[in-house]
Amino acid sequence: MGNKAIAEQCEKMRSPGLLVSVRNAVEAEVALHGGADWIDVKEPKQGALGAAEPETIRSVLETVAGRAPVSAAAGALFTRPLPWPAALSPR
């Protein structure tokens, strides 16, 4: 990411935006089409802070493809290992 892109992203983060929690890549695409400024991946079946499976997070990242920031819920403390390392590592 170049300096201009970083500056643009910082500017976006200063203003209020729409965060949309999604469970999969299809919901992420719909959220972006509807104007989401930030995508947050969660699995509500795992609780309010339910972590999604690594493949789901990876799929959302691929679908969003840099069009918005993406975050992912880590789950409740001590429920299971964090999915992030597996989701972010290359296949």
Short mmCIF file of C-alpha atoms in Angstrom, two decimals:
data_model
loop_
_atom_site.label_atom_id
_atom_site.label_comp_id
_atom_site.label_asym_id
_atom_site.label_seq_id
_atom_site.Cartn_x
_atom_site.Cartn_y
_atom_site.Cartn_z
CA MET A 1 0.00 0.00 0.00
CA GLY A 2 1.49 3.32 -1.02
CA ASN A 3 1.58 6.55 0.98
CA LYS A 4 -1.41 8.00 -0.88
CA ALA A 5 -3.52 4.90 -0.17
CA ILE A 6 -2.51 4.97 3.49
CA ALA A 7 -3.41 8.66 3.76
CA GLU A 8 -6.79 8.01 2.13
CA GLN A 9 -7.48 5.13 4.51
CA CYS A 10 -6.54 7.28 7.52
CA GLU A 11 -8.90 10.01 6.33
CA LYS A 12 -11.73 7.48 6.00
CA MET A 13 -11.09 6.27 9.53
CA ARG A 14 -11.49 9.81 10.94
CA SER A 15 -15.08 10.11 9.80
CA PRO A 16 -18.02 8.02 10.99
CA GLY A 17 -18.77 5.07 8.79
CA LEU A 18 -20.93 1.99 8.52
CA LEU A 19 -19.53 -1.20 10.06
CA VAL A 20 -21.36 -4.33 8.96
CA SER A 21 -20.90 -7.70 10.65
CA VAL A 22 -21.04 -10.59 8.19
CA ARG A 23 -20.92 -14.38 8.43
CA ASN A 24 -19.53 -15.14 4.96
CA ALA A 25 -18.25 -13.75 1.67
CA VAL A 26 -21.73 -13.41 0.13
CA GLU A 27 -22.86 -11.22 3.03
CA ALA A 28 -19.64 -9.20 2.70
CA GLU A 29 -20.34 -8.50 -0.98
CA VAL A 30 -23.91 -7.46 -0.19
CA ALA A 31 -22.65 -5.22 2.63
CA LEU A 32 -20.16 -3.51 0.33
CA HIS A 33 -22.83 -3.01 -2.32
CA GLY A 34 -25.01 -1.44 0.38
CA GLY A 35 -22.33 1.05 1.37
CA ALA A 36 -20.43 -0.64 4.20
CA ASP A 37 -17.23 1.18 5.15
CA TRP A 38 -15.88 -1.64 7.32
CA ILE A 39 -16.52 -5.39 7.26
CA ASP A 40 -16.40 -7.37 10.51
CA VAL A 41 -16.47 -11.18 10.29
CA LYS A 42 -18.34 -13.03 13.06
CA GLU A 43 -20.14 -16.30 13.63
CA PRO A 44 -23.15 -15.59 15.86
CA LYS A 45 -23.71 -19.32 16.45
CA GLN A 46 -20.51 -19.13 18.54
CA GLY A 47 -21.85 -16.28 20.70
CA ALA A 48 -21.87 -12.49 20.55
CA LEU A 49 -18.14 -12.41 19.83
CA GLY A 50 -18.14 -15.68 17.91
CA ALA A 51 -15.06 -16.34 15.81
CA ALA A 52 -15.60 -17.51 12.24
CA GLU A 53 -13.65 -20.41 10.76
CA PRO A 54 -10.29 -19.52 9.15
CA GLU A 55 -11.55 -20.43 5.66
CA THR A 56 -14.52 -18.10 6.10
CA ILE A 57 -12.25 -15.22 7.10
CA ARG A 58 -9.93 -15.95 4.16
CA SER A 59 -12.90 -16.02 1.78
CA VAL A 60 -14.18 -12.67 3.07
CA LEU A 61 -10.71 -11.14 2.71
CA GLU A 62 -10.51 -12.36 -0.89
CA THR A 63 -14.00 -11.07 -1.67
CA VAL A 64 -13.45 -7.65 -0.11
CA ALA A 65 -10.10 -7.41 -1.91
CA GLY A 66 -9.04 -4.18 -0.21
CA ARG A 67 -12.26 -2.29 -0.89
CA ALA A 68 -12.79 -1.82 2.86
CA PRO A 69 -10.99 -2.68 6.08
CA VAL A 70 -11.81 -6.14 7.45
CA SER A 71 -11.78 -7.21 11.08
CA ALA A 72 -12.72 -10.52 12.64
CA ALA A 73 -14.11 -11.39 16.05
CA ALA A 74 -11.72 -13.54 18.06
CA GLY A 75 -14.38 -15.28 20.14
CA ALA A 76 -14.84 -15.25 23.87
CA LEU A 77 -11.70 -15.62 25.94
CA PHE A 78 -10.48 -19.23 26.17
CA THR A 79 -13.15 -20.71 23.93
CA ARG A 80 -10.73 -21.81 21.20
CA PRO A 81 -7.49 -20.75 19.49
CA LEU A 82 -7.53 -17.55 17.46
CA PRO A 83 -8.31 -18.21 13.78
CA TRP A 84 -6.27 -15.30 12.43
CA PRO A 85 -2.89 -16.92 11.78
CA ALA A 86 -4.48 -19.66 9.69
CA ALA A 87 -6.77 -17.25 7.86
CA LEU A 88 -4.01 -14.84 6.95
CA SER A 89 -1.35 -17.34 5.91
CA PRO A 90 -0.95 -18.11 2.20
CA ARG A 91 -2.44 -21.32 0.93
#
